Amino acid sequence: MFAAMKTRLGLALLSGVLLVAGGATAAQAKGPQLKVSVVHATKAQGKKDPALKRVQKKLEKTFAGYKSFKQLAKHKFTLKKGGPATLKLPNKQTAKFNYKGKAGKNHKVAVTIGKNTFNLRIPERRLFFQAGLKHDKGILVLALYLK
């Protein structure tokens, strides 16, 4: 009888250890939340987009040659190691965000658009821009924010 109780206790402890280890693996595989605003920047004068109120000045400073900024889309993803988050862009291309892990205060994200892959180190809780794709007499700016 004592041996049977000992075996059951051992199995219960092993199940608990496996459950905790499995939970840790799932938590490790889950990455940060990525917010992406797809912005169209043009050199022509235009009205300020109220959706960009919080980042308007940073856009104007970073992209000084452009006069008009309009948010075309807004997306939110939870990144996971080994699985890309995919986003259809207005210029008919696809952007894939592949989470590679964390390096210090930065997150490593590989962004693939068409045949080009950009290995980025994006700071946590700071706005980061990836830009340059031509679109409708201007460029597309991907405003990225990780938390």
PDB file of C-alpha atoms in Angstrom:
ATOM      1  CA  MET A   1       0.000   0.000   0.000  1.00  0.00           C
ATOM      2  CA  PHE A   2       2.828   2.402   0.863  1.00  0.00           C
ATOM      3  CA  ALA A   3       4.494   1.628  -2.496  1.00  0.00           C
ATOM      4  CA  ALA A   4       1.284   2.439  -4.403  1.00  0.00           C
ATOM      5  CA  MET A   5       0.943   5.797  -2.605  1.00  0.00           C
ATOM      6  CA  LYS A   6       4.590   6.551  -3.281  1.00  0.00           C
ATOM      7  CA  THR A   7       4.098   5.767  -6.995  1.00  0.00           C
ATOM      8  CA  ARG A   8       0.976   7.986  -7.206  1.00  0.00           C
ATOM      9  CA  LEU A   9       2.777  10.824  -5.425  1.00  0.00           C
ATOM     10  CA  GLY A  10       5.737  10.467  -7.808  1.00  0.00           C
ATOM     11  CA  LEU A  11       3.429  10.561 -10.838  1.00  0.00           C
ATOM     12  CA  ALA A  12       1.591  13.610  -9.473  1.00  0.00           C
ATOM     13  CA  LEU A  13       4.891  15.438  -8.925  1.00  0.00           C
ATOM     14  CA  LEU A  14       6.119  14.472 -12.403  1.00  0.00           C
ATOM     15  CA  SER A  15       2.849  15.699 -13.939  1.00  0.00           C
ATOM     16  CA  GLY A  16       3.226  19.016 -12.099  1.00  0.00           C
ATOM     17  CA  VAL A  17       6.821  19.418 -13.286  1.00  0.00           C
ATOM     18  CA  LEU A  18       5.823  18.657 -16.884  1.00  0.00           C
ATOM     19  CA  LEU A  19       2.916  21.090 -16.672  1.00  0.00           C
ATOM     20  CA  VAL A  20       5.154  23.882 -15.354  1.00  0.00           C
ATOM     21  CA  ALA A  21       7.890  23.132 -17.920  1.00  0.00           C
ATOM     22  CA  GLY A  22       5.331  23.087 -20.728  1.00  0.00           C
ATOM     23  CA  GLY A  23       3.963  26.451 -19.595  1.00  0.00           C
ATOM     24  CA  ALA A  24       7.458  27.950 -19.501  1.00  0.00           C
ATOM     25  CA  THR A  25       8.129  26.774 -23.051  1.00  0.00           C
ATOM     26  CA  ALA A  26       4.875  28.311 -24.286  1.00  0.00           C
ATOM     27  CA  ALA A  27       5.692  31.607 -22.549  1.00  0.00           C
ATOM     28  CA  GLN A  28       9.201  31.637 -24.030  1.00  0.00           C
ATOM     29  CA  ALA A  29       7.855  31.033 -27.538  1.00  0.00           C
ATOM     30  CA  LYS A  30       5.502  34.016 -27.244  1.00  0.00           C
ATOM     31  CA  GLY A  31       7.097  37.317 -28.122  1.00  0.00           C
ATOM     32  CA  PRO A  32       6.149  40.972 -27.740  1.00  0.00           C
ATOM     33  CA  GLN A  33       3.128  42.776 -29.110  1.00  0.00           C
ATOM     34  CA  LEU A  34       3.855  44.616 -32.373  1.00  0.00           C
ATOM     35  CA  LYS A  35       1.779  47.588 -33.482  1.00  0.00           C
ATOM     36  CA  VAL A  36       2.185  48.614 -37.123  1.00  0.00           C
ATOM     37  CA  SER A  37       0.813  51.777 -38.700  1.00  0.00           C
ATOM     38  CA  VAL A  38       1.089  51.884 -42.476  1.00  0.00           C
ATOM     39  CA  VAL A  39       1.618  55.525 -43.437  1.00  0.00           C
ATOM     40  CA  HIS A  40       1.622  57.081 -46.914  1.00  0.00           C
ATOM     41  CA  ALA A  41       4.097  59.981 -47.170  1.00  0.00           C
ATOM     42  CA  THR A  42       4.051  62.385 -50.125  1.00  0.00           C
ATOM     43  CA  LYS A  43       5.901  65.575 -51.037  1.00  0.00           C
ATOM     44  CA  ALA A  44       2.624  67.344 -51.921  1.00  0.00           C
ATOM     45  CA  GLN A  45       0.962  69.528 -49.294  1.00  0.00           C
ATOM     46  CA  GLY A  46      -1.984  67.923 -47.542  1.00  0.00           C
ATOM     47  CA  LYS A  47      -4.132  68.049 -44.434  1.00  0.00           C
ATOM     48  CA  LYS A  48      -2.789  66.542 -41.224  1.00  0.00           C
ATOM     49  CA  ASP A  49      -4.242  63.130 -40.482  1.00  0.00           C
ATOM     50  CA  PRO A  50      -5.817  63.136 -36.992  1.00  0.00           C
ATOM     51  CA  ALA A  51      -4.943  59.434 -36.652  1.00  0.00           C
ATOM     52  CA  LEU A  52      -1.240  60.429 -36.674  1.00  0.00           C
ATOM     53  CA  LYS A  53      -1.524  63.238 -34.125  1.00  0.00           C
ATOM     54  CA  ARG A  54       0.799  61.528 -31.606  1.00  0.00           C
ATOM     55  CA  VAL A  55       3.561  60.850 -34.173  1.00  0.00           C
ATOM     56  CA  GLN A  56       3.114  63.719 -36.653  1.00  0.00           C
ATOM     57  CA  LYS A  57       6.102  65.761 -35.443  1.00  0.00           C
ATOM     58  CA  LYS A  58       8.385  62.723 -35.416  1.00  0.00           C
ATOM     59  CA  LEU A  59       7.332  61.849 -38.973  1.00  0.00           C
ATOM     60  CA  GLU A  60       7.942  65.438 -40.147  1.00  0.00           C
ATOM     61  CA  LYS A  61      11.384  65.485 -38.545  1.00  0.00           C
ATOM     62  CA  THR A  62      12.434  62.027 -39.726  1.00  0.00           C
ATOM     63  CA  PHE A  63      11.086  62.440 -43.265  1.00  0.00           C
ATOM     64  CA  ALA A  64      11.821  66.158 -43.727  1.00  0.00           C
ATOM     65  CA  GLY A  65      11.378  66.118 -47.521  1.00  0.00           C
ATOM     66  CA  TYR A  66       7.770  64.932 -47.209  1.00  0.00           C
ATOM     67  CA  LYS A  67       4.881  67.286 -46.508  1.00  0.00           C
ATOM     68  CA  SER A  68       1.848  65.021 -46.141  1.00  0.00           C
ATOM     69  CA  PHE A  69       1.353  61.887 -44.028  1.00  0.00           C
ATOM     70  CA  LYS A  70      -1.768  59.739 -44.016  1.00  0.00           C
ATOM     71  CA  GLN A  71      -2.390  56.551 -42.051  1.00  0.00           C
ATOM     72  CA  LEU A  72      -3.639  53.885 -44.456  1.00  0.00           C
ATOM     73  CA  ALA A  73      -3.922  50.972 -42.030  1.00  0.00           C
ATOM     74  CA  LYS A  74      -3.263  49.974 -38.454  1.00  0.00           C
ATOM     75  CA  HIS A  75      -2.477  46.433 -37.260  1.00  0.00           C
ATOM     76  CA  LYS A  76      -1.593  44.655 -34.031  1.00  0.00           C
ATOM     77  CA  PHE A  77       0.193  41.292 -33.741  1.00  0.00           C
ATOM     78  CA  THR A  78       1.630  39.164 -30.984  1.00  0.00           C
ATOM     79  CA  LEU A  79       4.932  37.947 -32.351  1.00  0.00           C
ATOM     80  CA  LYS A  80       6.110  34.384 -31.753  1.00  0.00           C
ATOM     81  CA  LYS A  81       9.476  32.826 -32.384  1.00  0.00           C
ATOM     82  CA  GLY A  82       9.404  30.690 -35.504  1.00  0.00           C
ATOM     83  CA  GLY A  83       6.107  32.010 -36.883  1.00  0.00           C
ATOM     84  CA  PRO A  84       5.833  35.137 -39.011  1.00  0.00           C
ATOM     85  CA  ALA A  85       3.090  37.726 -38.697  1.00  0.00           C
ATOM     86  CA  THR A  86       1.934  38.676 -42.187  1.00  0.00           C
ATOM     87  CA  LEU A  87       0.593  42.005 -43.393  1.00  0.00           C
ATOM     88  CA  LYS A  88      -0.774  42.924 -46.845  1.00  0.00           C
ATOM     89  CA  LEU A  89       0.518  46.340 -47.902  1.00  0.00           C
ATOM     90  CA  PRO A  90      -1.407  48.864 -50.052  1.00  0.00           C
ATOM     91  CA  ASN A  91       1.153  48.462 -52.862  1.00  0.00           C
ATOM     92  CA  LYS A  92       0.084  44.794 -53.247  1.00  0.00           C
ATOM     93  CA  GLN A  93       3.203  43.451 -51.520  1.00  0.00           C
ATOM     94  CA  THR A  94       3.322  41.435 -48.313  1.00  0.00           C
ATOM     95  CA  ALA A  95       5.370  42.248 -45.226  1.00  0.00           C
ATOM     96  CA  LYS A  96       6.354  39.346 -42.978  1.00  0.00           C
ATOM     97  CA  PHE A  97       7.592  40.012 -39.442  1.00  0.00           C
ATOM     98  CA  ASN A  98       9.626  37.134 -38.049  1.00  0.00           C
ATOM     99  CA  TYR A  99      10.546  37.438 -34.361  1.00  0.00           C
ATOM    100  CA  LYS A 100      14.129  36.351 -33.580  1.00  0.00           C
ATOM    101  CA  GLY A 101      14.308  37.110 -29.854  1.00  0.00           C
ATOM    102  CA  LYS A 102      15.621  39.822 -27.615  1.00  0.00           C
ATOM    103  CA  ALA A 103      19.122  41.326 -27.466  1.00  0.00           C
ATOM    104  CA  GLY A 104      19.466  43.630 -24.466  1.00  0.00           C
ATOM    105  CA  LYS A 105      16.733  46.283 -24.670  1.00  0.00           C
ATOM    106  CA  ASN A 106      16.116  45.602 -28.375  1.00  0.00           C
ATOM    107  CA  HIS A 107      13.984  42.999 -30.097  1.00  0.00           C
ATOM    108  CA  LYS A 108      15.385  41.304 -33.192  1.00  0.00           C
ATOM    109  CA  VAL A 109      12.828  41.172 -35.984  1.00  0.00           C
ATOM    110  CA  ALA A 110      13.424  40.097 -39.579  1.00  0.00           C
ATOM    111  CA  VAL A 111      11.085  41.995 -41.917  1.00  0.00           C
ATOM    112  CA  THR A 112      10.690  40.485 -45.370  1.00  0.00           C
ATOM    113  CA  ILE A 113       9.033  42.490 -48.135  1.00  0.00           C
ATOM    114  CA  GLY A 114       9.172  40.857 -51.539  1.00  0.00           C
ATOM    115  CA  LYS A 115      12.675  39.422 -52.001  1.00  0.00           C
ATOM    116  CA  ASN A 116      14.252  41.793 -49.455  1.00  0.00           C
ATOM    117  CA  THR A 117      14.827  40.921 -45.805  1.00  0.00           C
ATOM    118  CA  PHE A 118      15.771  43.573 -43.259  1.00  0.00           C
ATOM    119  CA  ASN A 119      17.196  42.385 -39.937  1.00  0.00           C
ATOM    120  CA  LEU A 120      16.061  45.022 -37.478  1.00  0.00           C
ATOM    121  CA  ARG A 121      16.836  45.672 -33.836  1.00  0.00           C
ATOM    122  CA  ILE A 122      13.772  47.492 -32.590  1.00  0.00           C
ATOM    123  CA  PRO A 123      13.900  49.189 -29.190  1.00  0.00           C
ATOM    124  CA  GLU A 124      11.153  48.228 -26.764  1.00  0.00           C
ATOM    125  CA  ARG A 125       8.460  50.878 -26.199  1.00  0.00           C
ATOM    126  CA  ARG A 126       9.946  53.312 -28.747  1.00  0.00           C
ATOM    127  CA  LEU A 127       8.677  54.210 -32.179  1.00  0.00           C
ATOM    128  CA  PHE A 128      10.742  52.822 -35.057  1.00  0.00           C
ATOM    129  CA  PHE A 129      10.309  53.533 -38.787  1.00  0.00           C
ATOM    130  CA  GLN A 130      10.996  51.264 -41.759  1.00  0.00           C
ATOM    131  CA  ALA A 131      10.367  53.126 -45.005  1.00  0.00           C
ATOM    132  CA  GLY A 132      11.126  53.503 -48.674  1.00  0.00           C
ATOM    133  CA  LEU A 133       8.629  51.408 -50.635  1.00  0.00           C
ATOM    134  CA  LYS A 134       7.208  53.467 -53.480  1.00  0.00           C
ATOM    135  CA  HIS A 135       3.444  53.941 -53.471  1.00  0.00           C
ATOM    136  CA  ASP A 136       1.093  56.344 -55.269  1.00  0.00           C
ATOM    137  CA  LYS A 137       3.490  59.293 -55.861  1.00  0.00           C
ATOM    138  CA  GLY A 138       5.100  58.842 -52.451  1.00  0.00           C
ATOM    139  CA  ILE A 139       6.468  56.196 -50.103  1.00  0.00           C
ATOM    140  CA  LEU A 140       5.102  53.827 -47.506  1.00  0.00           C
ATOM    141  CA  VAL A 141       6.347  54.205 -43.954  1.00  0.00           C
ATOM    142  CA  LEU A 142       5.885  51.348 -41.513  1.00  0.00           C
ATOM    143  CA  ALA A 143       5.698  52.852 -38.025  1.00  0.00           C
ATOM    144  CA  LEU A 144       6.594  50.012 -35.649  1.00  0.00           C
ATOM    145  CA  TYR A 145       6.073  49.929 -31.894  1.00  0.00           C
ATOM    146  CA  LEU A 146       6.915  46.916 -29.711  1.00  0.00           C
ATOM    147  CA  LYS A 147       5.855  46.299 -26.151  1.00  0.00           C
TER     148      LYS A 147
END
